[in-house]
Amino acid sequence: MRDKICCLIGHNRWCFREDMTDAVYTAIEDAIHDGVNIFLNLWRTGFDYLCALIIDAPKDDYPQIRQIEITDVSVLGDYNRNLFDFSFPSGLQNPEIKDVEKWVIDTSGHVIFFVQHDMGSTSSYLHYAENCGLKIHQVYLPPFYYRIF
């Protein structure tokens, strides 16, 4: 079953650039072609929101796709509930799950990731996913340069 499940890990930067949208769509289609039909979405960042919108788009072509919201409270409210097939409680609503990021990685066989640097929690969860043997679907973008003002 794990080989049918994919989680999302990503930084919040540059999430609504056109090239980012295309790159995420490519990674999602790659996962679908590898047999993924369940996407676990934590609703933590703009990357999660972008993925939710893109995963919802091909459902006419891939009716087997399901998207599950995993969160304490939907940060976007009821307006975007139609993006998800169902919600799964975490955190305070489900105290058995101590680290929800590790839980979705442990539950998944695939991960779609967008990480721009090798530090911080997003990067550490990517390394955890690699160590767990998940198939990595990387969101590729041209390099960005940070400016110091």
Short mmCIF file of the C-alpha atoms (twelve columns), coordinates in Angstrom:
data_MODEL
# 
_entry.id   MODEL 
# 
loop_
_atom_site.group_PDB 
_atom_site.id 
_atom_site.type_symbol 
_atom_site.label_atom_id 
_atom_site.label_alt_id 
_atom_site.label_comp_id 
_atom_site.label_asym_id 
_atom_site.label_seq_id 
_atom_site.Cartn_x 
_atom_site.Cartn_y 
_atom_site.Cartn_z 
_atom_site.pdbx_PDB_model_num 
ATOM 1   C CA . MET A 1   0.000   0.000  0.000   1 
ATOM 2   C CA . ARG A 2   2.877   2.417  0.766   1 
ATOM 3   C CA . ASP A 3   3.892   2.378  -2.905  1 
ATOM 4   C CA . LYS A 4   0.535   4.025  -3.746  1 
ATOM 5   C CA . ILE A 5   0.964   6.900  -1.237  1 
ATOM 6   C CA . CYS A 6   2.913   10.128 -1.720  1 
ATOM 7   C CA . CYS A 7   3.636   12.932 0.759   1 
ATOM 8   C CA . LEU A 8   4.741   16.509 0.042   1 
ATOM 9   C CA . ILE A 9   7.750   18.348 1.477   1 
ATOM 10  C CA . GLY A 10  8.642   21.840 0.389   1 
ATOM 11  C CA . HIS A 11  9.892   25.282 1.166   1 
ATOM 12  C CA . ASN A 12  7.423   28.137 1.051   1 
ATOM 13  C CA . ARG A 13  9.378   30.373 -1.319  1 
ATOM 14  C CA . TRP A 14  8.513   31.104 -4.959  1 
ATOM 15  C CA . CYS A 15  5.439   28.934 -4.843  1 
ATOM 16  C CA . PHE A 16  3.324   30.843 -7.305  1 
ATOM 17  C CA . ARG A 17  5.799   31.374 -10.119 1 
ATOM 18  C CA . GLU A 18  4.757   29.876 -13.437 1 
ATOM 19  C CA . ASP A 19  7.916   27.761 -13.657 1 
ATOM 20  C CA . MET A 20  7.211   26.427 -10.142 1 
ATOM 21  C CA . THR A 21  3.693   25.400 -11.161 1 
ATOM 22  C CA . ASP A 22  4.996   23.561 -14.222 1 
ATOM 23  C CA . ALA A 23  7.723   21.821 -12.208 1 
ATOM 24  C CA . VAL A 24  5.265   20.674 -9.508  1 
ATOM 25  C CA . TYR A 25  2.818   19.403 -12.155 1 
ATOM 26  C CA . THR A 26  5.645   17.385 -13.758 1 
ATOM 27  C CA . ALA A 27  6.613   15.828 -10.402 1 
ATOM 28  C CA . ILE A 28  2.972   14.967 -9.605  1 
ATOM 29  C CA . GLU A 29  2.421   13.343 -13.006 1 
ATOM 30  C CA . ASP A 30  5.656   11.391 -12.539 1 
ATOM 31  C CA . ALA A 31  4.341   10.068 -9.204  1 
ATOM 32  C CA . ILE A 32  0.964   9.178  -10.743 1 
ATOM 33  C CA . HIS A 33  2.692   7.273  -13.561 1 
ATOM 34  C CA . ASP A 34  4.630   5.376  -10.871 1 
ATOM 35  C CA . GLY A 35  1.309   4.169  -9.428  1 
ATOM 36  C CA . VAL A 36  0.616   6.790  -6.752  1 
ATOM 37  C CA . ASN A 37  -3.075  7.420  -6.187  1 
ATOM 38  C CA . ILE A 38  -3.111  8.917  -2.665  1 
ATOM 39  C CA . PHE A 39  -1.474  12.245 -1.806  1 
ATOM 40  C CA . LEU A 40  -1.020  13.272 1.840   1 
ATOM 41  C CA . ASN A 41  -1.076  17.059 2.287   1 
ATOM 42  C CA . LEU A 42  -0.100  18.694 5.602   1 
ATOM 43  C CA . TRP A 43  -1.285  22.248 4.799   1 
ATOM 44  C CA . ARG A 44  1.836   23.864 6.241   1 
ATOM 45  C CA . THR A 45  3.115   26.168 3.495   1 
ATOM 46  C CA . GLY A 46  2.395   27.762 0.163   1 
ATOM 47  C CA . PHE A 47  4.023   24.692 -1.410  1 
ATOM 48  C CA . ASP A 48  1.304   22.487 0.117   1 
ATOM 49  C CA . TYR A 49  -1.407  24.800 -1.216  1 
ATOM 50  C CA . LEU A 50  0.123   24.859 -4.691  1 
ATOM 51  C CA . CYS A 51  0.340   21.058 -4.673  1 
ATOM 52  C CA . ALA A 52  -3.292  20.776 -3.559  1 
ATOM 53  C CA . LEU A 53  -4.435  22.901 -6.491  1 
ATOM 54  C CA . ILE A 54  -2.311  20.971 -8.987  1 
ATOM 55  C CA . ILE A 55  -3.251  17.517 -7.638  1 
ATOM 56  C CA . ASP A 56  -6.912  18.484 -7.974  1 
ATOM 57  C CA . ALA A 57  -6.515  19.474 -11.641 1 
ATOM 58  C CA . PRO A 58  -5.883  16.072 -13.298 1 
ATOM 59  C CA . LYS A 59  -8.646  14.213 -11.427 1 
ATOM 60  C CA . ASP A 60  -10.708 14.060 -14.632 1 
ATOM 61  C CA . ASP A 61  -7.861  12.227 -16.370 1 
ATOM 62  C CA . TYR A 62  -6.935  10.172 -13.277 1 
ATOM 63  C CA . PRO A 63  -10.167 9.455  -11.357 1 
ATOM 64  C CA . GLN A 64  -8.338  7.106  -8.961  1 
ATOM 65  C CA . ILE A 65  -6.460  10.029 -7.342  1 
ATOM 66  C CA . ARG A 66  -7.342  10.908 -3.747  1 
ATOM 67  C CA . GLN A 67  -5.984  13.825 -1.756  1 
ATOM 68  C CA . ILE A 68  -6.078  13.691 2.023   1 
ATOM 69  C CA . GLU A 69  -5.779  16.753 4.238   1 
ATOM 70  C CA . ILE A 70  -3.751  15.971 7.360   1 
ATOM 71  C CA . THR A 71  -3.977  18.821 9.814   1 
ATOM 72  C CA . ASP A 72  -5.306  20.053 13.149  1 
ATOM 73  C CA . VAL A 73  -7.299  22.822 11.534  1 
ATOM 74  C CA . SER A 74  -7.614  23.692 7.886   1 
ATOM 75  C CA . VAL A 75  -5.652  26.913 7.561   1 
ATOM 76  C CA . LEU A 76  -7.626  27.803 4.466   1 
ATOM 77  C CA . GLY A 77  -11.070 27.118 5.911   1 
ATOM 78  C CA . ASP A 78  -14.056 25.601 4.175   1 
ATOM 79  C CA . TYR A 79  -13.465 27.547 0.944   1 
ATOM 80  C CA . ASN A 80  -10.894 25.012 -0.263  1 
ATOM 81  C CA . ARG A 81  -12.410 21.850 1.262   1 
ATOM 82  C CA . ASN A 82  -13.373 20.713 -2.251  1 
ATOM 83  C CA . LEU A 83  -9.668  20.069 -2.967  1 
ATOM 84  C CA . PHE A 84  -9.678  17.110 -0.566  1 
ATOM 85  C CA . ASP A 85  -11.450 13.799 -0.627  1 
ATOM 86  C CA . PHE A 86  -11.276 13.637 3.178   1 
ATOM 87  C CA . SER A 87  -9.431  14.944 6.212   1 
ATOM 88  C CA . PHE A 88  -7.349  13.022 8.717   1 
ATOM 89  C CA . PRO A 89  -6.791  14.571 12.152  1 
ATOM 90  C CA . SER A 90  -3.327  15.044 13.581  1 
ATOM 91  C CA . GLY A 91  -1.698  16.789 16.525  1 
ATOM 92  C CA . LEU A 92  -4.110  17.664 19.299  1 
ATOM 93  C CA . GLN A 93  -6.950  15.806 17.586  1 
ATOM 94  C CA . ASN A 94  -4.872  12.630 17.327  1 
ATOM 95  C CA . PRO A 95  -2.268  12.517 20.128  1 
ATOM 96  C CA . GLU A 96  -0.917  9.146  18.959  1 
ATOM 97  C CA . ILE A 97  0.882   11.011 16.163  1 
ATOM 98  C CA . LYS A 98  3.776   12.825 17.848  1 
ATOM 99  C CA . ASP A 99  5.611   14.087 14.736  1 
ATOM 100 C CA . VAL A 100 3.162   14.410 11.857  1 
ATOM 101 C CA . GLU A 101 5.873   15.064 9.262   1 
ATOM 102 C CA . LYS A 102 7.652   11.816 10.151  1 
ATOM 103 C CA . TRP A 103 4.304   10.026 10.280  1 
ATOM 104 C CA . VAL A 104 3.409   10.969 6.684   1 
ATOM 105 C CA . ILE A 105 6.900   9.935  5.545   1 
ATOM 106 C CA . ASP A 106 6.598   6.592  7.384   1 
ATOM 107 C CA . THR A 107 3.184   6.077  5.754   1 
ATOM 108 C CA . SER A 108 4.353   6.935  2.213   1 
ATOM 109 C CA . GLY A 109 6.373   5.219  -0.467  1 
ATOM 110 C CA . HIS A 110 6.934   8.400  -2.468  1 
ATOM 111 C CA . VAL A 111 7.669   12.050 -1.731  1 
ATOM 112 C CA . ILE A 112 7.386   15.148 -3.892  1 
ATOM 113 C CA . PHE A 113 9.879   17.675 -2.625  1 
ATOM 114 C CA . PHE A 114 11.051  21.219 -3.221  1 
ATOM 115 C CA . VAL A 115 14.074  22.087 -1.113  1 
ATOM 116 C CA . GLN A 116 16.373  24.971 -2.018  1 
ATOM 117 C CA . HIS A 117 19.063  24.558 0.650   1 
ATOM 118 C CA . ASP A 118 20.487  21.916 2.946   1 
ATOM 119 C CA . MET A 119 19.495  23.294 6.351   1 
ATOM 120 C CA . GLY A 120 16.400  23.577 8.498   1 
ATOM 121 C CA . SER A 121 13.477  21.280 9.159   1 
ATOM 122 C CA . THR A 122 12.372  20.898 5.530   1 
ATOM 123 C CA . SER A 123 15.800  19.624 4.553   1 
ATOM 124 C CA . SER A 124 15.998  17.311 7.578   1 
ATOM 125 C CA . TYR A 125 12.651  15.708 6.658   1 
ATOM 126 C CA . LEU A 126 13.897  15.194 3.115   1 
ATOM 127 C CA . HIS A 127 16.963  13.375 4.487   1 
ATOM 128 C CA . TYR A 128 14.665  11.308 6.712   1 
ATOM 129 C CA . ALA A 129 12.590  10.358 3.632   1 
ATOM 130 C CA . GLU A 130 15.736  9.370  1.748   1 
ATOM 131 C CA . ASN A 131 16.887  7.211  4.677   1 
ATOM 132 C CA . CYS A 132 13.449  5.551  4.765   1 
ATOM 133 C CA . GLY A 133 13.857  4.589  1.099   1 
ATOM 134 C CA . LEU A 134 11.049  6.689  -0.369  1 
ATOM 135 C CA . LYS A 135 11.082  7.319  -4.110  1 
ATOM 136 C CA . ILE A 136 11.970  10.989 -4.533  1 
ATOM 137 C CA . HIS A 137 10.109  13.119 -7.099  1 
ATOM 138 C CA . GLN A 138 12.064  16.349 -7.063  1 
ATOM 139 C CA . VAL A 139 10.636  19.677 -8.191  1 
ATOM 140 C CA . TYR A 140 13.405  21.009 -10.425 1 
ATOM 141 C CA . LEU A 141 13.837  24.728 -10.930 1 
ATOM 142 C CA . PRO A 142 16.649  26.827 -12.320 1 
ATOM 143 C CA . PRO A 143 18.961  28.078 -9.559  1 
ATOM 144 C CA . PHE A 144 17.874  31.125 -7.626  1 
ATOM 145 C CA . TYR A 145 20.263  33.647 -6.204  1 
ATOM 146 C CA . TYR A 146 19.717  35.260 -2.841  1 
ATOM 147 C CA . ARG A 147 20.275  39.016 -2.630  1 
ATOM 148 C CA . ILE A 148 21.399  40.724 0.512   1 
ATOM 149 C CA . PHE A 149 19.973  44.221 0.838   1 
# 
